[in-house]
PDB file of C-alpha atoms and ligand atoms in Angstrom:
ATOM      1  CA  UNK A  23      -3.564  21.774   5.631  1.00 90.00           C
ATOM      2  CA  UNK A  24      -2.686  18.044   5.497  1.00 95.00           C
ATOM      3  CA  UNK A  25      -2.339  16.257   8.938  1.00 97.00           C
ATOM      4  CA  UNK A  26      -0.343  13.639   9.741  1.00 98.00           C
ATOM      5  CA  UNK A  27      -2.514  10.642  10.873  1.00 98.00           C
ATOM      6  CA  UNK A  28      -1.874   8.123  13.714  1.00 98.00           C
ATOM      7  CA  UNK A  29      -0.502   4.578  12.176  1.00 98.00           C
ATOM      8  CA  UNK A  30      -2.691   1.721  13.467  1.00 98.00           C
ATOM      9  CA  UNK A  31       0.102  -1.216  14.811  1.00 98.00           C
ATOM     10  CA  UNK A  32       0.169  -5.075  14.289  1.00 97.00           C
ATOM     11  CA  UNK A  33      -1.719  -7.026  16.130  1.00 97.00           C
ATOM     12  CA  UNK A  34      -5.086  -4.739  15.390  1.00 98.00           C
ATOM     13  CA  UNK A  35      -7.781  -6.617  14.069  1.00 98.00           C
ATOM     14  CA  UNK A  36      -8.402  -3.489  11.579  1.00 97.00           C
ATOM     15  CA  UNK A  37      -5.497  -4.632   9.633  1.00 98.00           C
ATOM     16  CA  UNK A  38      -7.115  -7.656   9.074  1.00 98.00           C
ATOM     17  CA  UNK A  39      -9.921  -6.855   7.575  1.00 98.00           C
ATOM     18  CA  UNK A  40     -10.721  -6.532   3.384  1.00 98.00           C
ATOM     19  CA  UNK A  41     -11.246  -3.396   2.619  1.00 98.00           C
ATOM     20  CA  UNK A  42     -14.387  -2.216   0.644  1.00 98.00           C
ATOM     21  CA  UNK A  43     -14.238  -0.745  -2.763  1.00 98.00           C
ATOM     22  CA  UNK A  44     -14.716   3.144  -2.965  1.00 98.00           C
ATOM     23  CA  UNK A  45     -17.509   4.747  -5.586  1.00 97.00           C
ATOM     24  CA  UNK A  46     -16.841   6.677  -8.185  1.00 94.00           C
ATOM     25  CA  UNK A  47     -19.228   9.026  -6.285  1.00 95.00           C
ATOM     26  CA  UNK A  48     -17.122   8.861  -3.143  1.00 97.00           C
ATOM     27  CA  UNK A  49     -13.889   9.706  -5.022  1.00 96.00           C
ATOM     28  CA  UNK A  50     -14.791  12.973  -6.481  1.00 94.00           C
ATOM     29  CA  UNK A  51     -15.474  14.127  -2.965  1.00 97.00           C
ATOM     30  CA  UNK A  52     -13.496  16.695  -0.769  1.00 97.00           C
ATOM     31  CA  UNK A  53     -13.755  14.382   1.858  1.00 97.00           C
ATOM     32  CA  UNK A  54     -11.862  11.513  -0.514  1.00 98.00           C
ATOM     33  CA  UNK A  55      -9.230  14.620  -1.488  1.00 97.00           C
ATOM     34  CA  UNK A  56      -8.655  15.268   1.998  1.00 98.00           C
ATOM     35  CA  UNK A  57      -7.882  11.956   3.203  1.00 98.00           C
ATOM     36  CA  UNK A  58      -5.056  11.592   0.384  1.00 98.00           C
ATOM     37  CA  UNK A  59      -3.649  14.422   1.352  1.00 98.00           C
ATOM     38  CA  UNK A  60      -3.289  13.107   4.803  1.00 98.00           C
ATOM     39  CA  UNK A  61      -2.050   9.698   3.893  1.00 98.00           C
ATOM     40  CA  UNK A  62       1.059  11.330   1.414  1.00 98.00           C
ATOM     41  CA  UNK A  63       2.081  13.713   4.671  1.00 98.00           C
ATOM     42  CA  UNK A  64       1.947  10.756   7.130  1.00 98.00           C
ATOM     43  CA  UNK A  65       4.097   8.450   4.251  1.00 98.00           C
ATOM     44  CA  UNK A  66       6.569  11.064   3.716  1.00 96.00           C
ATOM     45  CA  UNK A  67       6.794  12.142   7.508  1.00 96.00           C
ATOM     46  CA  UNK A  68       6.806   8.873   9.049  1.00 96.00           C
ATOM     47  CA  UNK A  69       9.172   7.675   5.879  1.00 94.00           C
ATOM     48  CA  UNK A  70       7.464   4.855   4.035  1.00 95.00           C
ATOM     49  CA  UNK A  71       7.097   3.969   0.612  1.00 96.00           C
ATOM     50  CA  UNK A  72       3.883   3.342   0.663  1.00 98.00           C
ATOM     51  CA  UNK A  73       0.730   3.610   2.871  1.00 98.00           C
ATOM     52  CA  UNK A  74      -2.629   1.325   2.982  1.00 98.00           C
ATOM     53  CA  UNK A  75      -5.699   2.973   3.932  1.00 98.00           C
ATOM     54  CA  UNK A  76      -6.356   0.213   6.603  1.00 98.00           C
ATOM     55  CA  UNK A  77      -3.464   1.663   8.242  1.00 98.00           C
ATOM     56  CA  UNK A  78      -4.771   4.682   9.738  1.00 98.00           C
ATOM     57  CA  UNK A  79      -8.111   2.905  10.405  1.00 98.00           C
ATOM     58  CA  UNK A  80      -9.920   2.823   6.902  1.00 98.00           C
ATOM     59  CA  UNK A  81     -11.252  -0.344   5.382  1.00 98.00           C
ATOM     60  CA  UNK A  82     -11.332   1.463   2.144  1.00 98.00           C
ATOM     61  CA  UNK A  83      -9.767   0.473  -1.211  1.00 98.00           C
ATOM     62  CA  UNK A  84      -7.009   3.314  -1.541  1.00 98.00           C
ATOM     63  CA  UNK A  85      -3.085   3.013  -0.938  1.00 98.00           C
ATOM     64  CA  UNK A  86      -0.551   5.908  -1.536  1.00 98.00           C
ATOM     65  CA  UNK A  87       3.012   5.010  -2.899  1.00 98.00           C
ATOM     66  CA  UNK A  88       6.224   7.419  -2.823  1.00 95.00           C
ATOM     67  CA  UNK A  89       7.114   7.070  -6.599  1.00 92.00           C
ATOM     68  CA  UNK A  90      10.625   8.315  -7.926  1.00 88.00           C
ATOM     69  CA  UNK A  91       8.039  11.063  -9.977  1.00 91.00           C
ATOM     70  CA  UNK A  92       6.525  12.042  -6.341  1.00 94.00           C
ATOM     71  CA  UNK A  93       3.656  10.466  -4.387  1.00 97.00           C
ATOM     72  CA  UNK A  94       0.914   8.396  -6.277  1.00 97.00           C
ATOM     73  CA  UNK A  95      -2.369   7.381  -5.166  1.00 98.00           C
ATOM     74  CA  UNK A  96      -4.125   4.390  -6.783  1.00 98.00           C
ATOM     75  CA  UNK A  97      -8.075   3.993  -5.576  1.00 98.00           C
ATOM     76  CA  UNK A  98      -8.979   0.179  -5.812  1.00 98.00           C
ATOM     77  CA  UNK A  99      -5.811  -0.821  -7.363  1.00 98.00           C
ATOM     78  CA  UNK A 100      -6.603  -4.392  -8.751  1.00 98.00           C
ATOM     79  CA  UNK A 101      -3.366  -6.228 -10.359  1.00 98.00           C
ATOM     80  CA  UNK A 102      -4.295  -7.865 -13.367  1.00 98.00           C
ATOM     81  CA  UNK A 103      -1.399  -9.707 -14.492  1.00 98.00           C
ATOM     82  CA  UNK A 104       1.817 -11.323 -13.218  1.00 98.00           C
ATOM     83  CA  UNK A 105       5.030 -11.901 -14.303  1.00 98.00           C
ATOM     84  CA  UNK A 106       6.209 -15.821 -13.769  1.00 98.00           C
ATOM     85  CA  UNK A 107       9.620 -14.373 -12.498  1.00 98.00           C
ATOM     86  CA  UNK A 108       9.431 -13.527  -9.018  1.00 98.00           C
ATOM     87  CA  UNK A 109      12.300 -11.852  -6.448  1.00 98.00           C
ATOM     88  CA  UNK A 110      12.285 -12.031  -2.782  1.00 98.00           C
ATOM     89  CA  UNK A 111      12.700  -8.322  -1.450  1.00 96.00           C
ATOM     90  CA  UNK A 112      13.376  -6.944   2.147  1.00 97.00           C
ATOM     91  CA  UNK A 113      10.358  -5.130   3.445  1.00 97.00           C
ATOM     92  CA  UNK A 114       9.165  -3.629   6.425  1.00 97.00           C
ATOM     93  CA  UNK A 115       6.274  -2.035   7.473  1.00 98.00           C
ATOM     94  CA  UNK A 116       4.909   1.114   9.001  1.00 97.00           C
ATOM     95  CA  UNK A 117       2.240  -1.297  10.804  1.00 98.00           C
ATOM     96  CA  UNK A 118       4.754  -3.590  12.304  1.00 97.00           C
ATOM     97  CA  UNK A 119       7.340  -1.231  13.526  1.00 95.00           C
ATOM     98  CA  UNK A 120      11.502  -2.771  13.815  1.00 95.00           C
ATOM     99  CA  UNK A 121      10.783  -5.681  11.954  1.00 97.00           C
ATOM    100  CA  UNK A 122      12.274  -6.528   8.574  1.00 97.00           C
ATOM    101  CA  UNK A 123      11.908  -9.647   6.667  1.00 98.00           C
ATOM    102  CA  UNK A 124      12.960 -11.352   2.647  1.00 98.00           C
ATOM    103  CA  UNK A 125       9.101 -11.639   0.791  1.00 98.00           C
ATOM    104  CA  UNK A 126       9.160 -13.170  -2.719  1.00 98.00           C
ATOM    105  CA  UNK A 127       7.032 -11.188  -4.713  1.00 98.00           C
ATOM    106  CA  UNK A 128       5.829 -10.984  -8.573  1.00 98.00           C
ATOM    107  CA  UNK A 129       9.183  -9.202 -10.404  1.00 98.00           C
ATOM    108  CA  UNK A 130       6.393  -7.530 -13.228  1.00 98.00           C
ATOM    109  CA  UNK A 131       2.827  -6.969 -12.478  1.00 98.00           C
ATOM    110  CA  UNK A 132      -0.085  -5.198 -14.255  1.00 98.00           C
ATOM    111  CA  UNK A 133      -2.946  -2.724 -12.616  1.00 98.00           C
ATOM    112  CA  UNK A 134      -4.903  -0.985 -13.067  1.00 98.00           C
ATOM    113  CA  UNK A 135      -6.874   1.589 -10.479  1.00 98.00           C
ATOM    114  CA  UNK A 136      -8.938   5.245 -10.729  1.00 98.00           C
ATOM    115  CA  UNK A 137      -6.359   8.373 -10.140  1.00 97.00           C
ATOM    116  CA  UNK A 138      -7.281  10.986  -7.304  1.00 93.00           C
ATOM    117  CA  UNK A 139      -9.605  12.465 -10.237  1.00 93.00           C
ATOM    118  CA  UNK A 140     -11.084   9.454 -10.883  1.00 95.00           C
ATOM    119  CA  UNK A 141      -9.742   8.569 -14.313  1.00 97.00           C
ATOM    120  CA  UNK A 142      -9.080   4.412 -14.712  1.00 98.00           C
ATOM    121  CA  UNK A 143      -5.750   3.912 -15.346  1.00 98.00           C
ATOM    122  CA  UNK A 144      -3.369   1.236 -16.293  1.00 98.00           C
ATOM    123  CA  UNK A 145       0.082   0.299 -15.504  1.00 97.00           C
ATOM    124  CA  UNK A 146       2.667  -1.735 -15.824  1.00 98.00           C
ATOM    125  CA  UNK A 147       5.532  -1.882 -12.654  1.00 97.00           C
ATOM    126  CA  UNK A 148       8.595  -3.501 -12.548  1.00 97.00           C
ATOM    127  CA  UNK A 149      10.812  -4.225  -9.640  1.00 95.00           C
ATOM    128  CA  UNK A 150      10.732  -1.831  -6.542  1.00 96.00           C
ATOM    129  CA  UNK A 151       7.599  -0.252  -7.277  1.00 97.00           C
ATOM    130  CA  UNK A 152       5.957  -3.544  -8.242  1.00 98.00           C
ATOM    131  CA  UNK A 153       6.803  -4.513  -4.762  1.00 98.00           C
ATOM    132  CA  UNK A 154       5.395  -2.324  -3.089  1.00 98.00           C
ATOM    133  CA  UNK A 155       2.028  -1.962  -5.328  1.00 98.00           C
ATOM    134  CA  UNK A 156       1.791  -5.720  -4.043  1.00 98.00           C
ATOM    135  CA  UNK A 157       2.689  -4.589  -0.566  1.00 98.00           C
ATOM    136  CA  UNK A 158      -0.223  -2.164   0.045  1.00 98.00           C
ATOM    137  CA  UNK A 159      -2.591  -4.027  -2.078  1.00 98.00           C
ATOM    138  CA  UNK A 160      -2.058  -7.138   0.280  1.00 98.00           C
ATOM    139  CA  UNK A 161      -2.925  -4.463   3.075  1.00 98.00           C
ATOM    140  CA  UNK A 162      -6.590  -4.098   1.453  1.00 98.00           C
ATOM    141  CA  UNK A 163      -7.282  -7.822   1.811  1.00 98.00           C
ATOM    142  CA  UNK A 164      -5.967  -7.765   5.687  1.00 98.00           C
ATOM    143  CA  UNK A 165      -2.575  -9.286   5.019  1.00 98.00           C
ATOM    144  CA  UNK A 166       0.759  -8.272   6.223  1.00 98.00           C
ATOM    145  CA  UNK A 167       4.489  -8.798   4.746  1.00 98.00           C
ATOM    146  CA  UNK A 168       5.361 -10.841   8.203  1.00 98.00           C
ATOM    147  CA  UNK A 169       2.479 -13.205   6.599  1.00 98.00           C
ATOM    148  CA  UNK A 170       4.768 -14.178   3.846  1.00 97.00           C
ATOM    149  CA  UNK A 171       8.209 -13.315   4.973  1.00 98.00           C
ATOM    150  CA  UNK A 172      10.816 -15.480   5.706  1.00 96.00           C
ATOM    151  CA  UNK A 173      14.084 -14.771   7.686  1.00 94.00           C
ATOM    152  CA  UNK A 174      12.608 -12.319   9.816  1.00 95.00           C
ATOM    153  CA  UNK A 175      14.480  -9.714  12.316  1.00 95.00           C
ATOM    154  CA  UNK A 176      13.294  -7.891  14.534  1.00 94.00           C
ATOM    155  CA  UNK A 177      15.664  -4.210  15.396  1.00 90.00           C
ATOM    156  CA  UNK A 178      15.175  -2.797  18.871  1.00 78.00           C
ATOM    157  CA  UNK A 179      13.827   1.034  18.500  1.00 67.00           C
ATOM    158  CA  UNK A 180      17.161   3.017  19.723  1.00 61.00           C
TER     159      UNK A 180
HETATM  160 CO1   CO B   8       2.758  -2.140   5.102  1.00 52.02          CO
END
């Protein structure tokens, strides 16, 4: 059964740190399997769109996102290209709990990354989901939203 993981919290120095790539080895593990599991019930319980490895305390290269077609999970997700047109966006983050801030990001981006089976795949995201691919990607190289944001507010927990 999947568990729910604890979120580590801004300031930690884990969240600053850049992540290390994950073998093709590694993936293919149950260990790897397990861990995804883990991360897609503690994004969809704690309600995030996406979740950084470094965020339950792995430096590892692996982010899950909560996709319109149900949860992805890209393993060293690398973007490859970017669109000149770029959007600011309101994000948050599970990391750096009541505060929301504007972040302009990359409106079109391309990536490519290995699947939970370990097949390379490409894509191309637009919008929301290109957001937040550059979100949790940013979380692999120890940098958070509040980094980049502007106009930032922080909401008392009720
Ligand atoms: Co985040």
């Amino acid at each position: 059964m999947a568990k729910i993981l604890p979120i580590i919290k801004n300031p930690s120095p884990l969240l600053r740190e850049k992540s290390k790539e994950i073998s093709l080895k590694k993936i293919k593990t149950n260990e790897l399997k397990e861990l995804c599991a883990d991360m897609i019930k503690t994004m969809k319980e704690k309600d995030g769109v996406g979740l950084a490895a470094p965020q339950i305390g792995k430096n590892i290269r692996l982010i899950t996102i909560n996709t319109k077609d149900g949860p992805k999970v890209m393993i060293n997700p690398k973007i490859t290209g970017k669109s000149w047109a770029k959007e600011w966006n309101e994000e948050g983050c599970l990391s750096v709990p009541g505060v929301y801030g504007k972040v302009r990001r990359n409106k079109k981006i391309n990536c490519v990354y290995f699947d939970k089976k370990g097949q390379k795949t490409k894509i191309q995201a637009l919008g929301l989901l290109a957001f937040v691919i550059q979100h949790e990607t940013d979380h692999l190289d120890g940098i958070l939203f509040i980094d980049k944001a502007k106009e930032i507010k922080k909401i008392k927990a009720i």
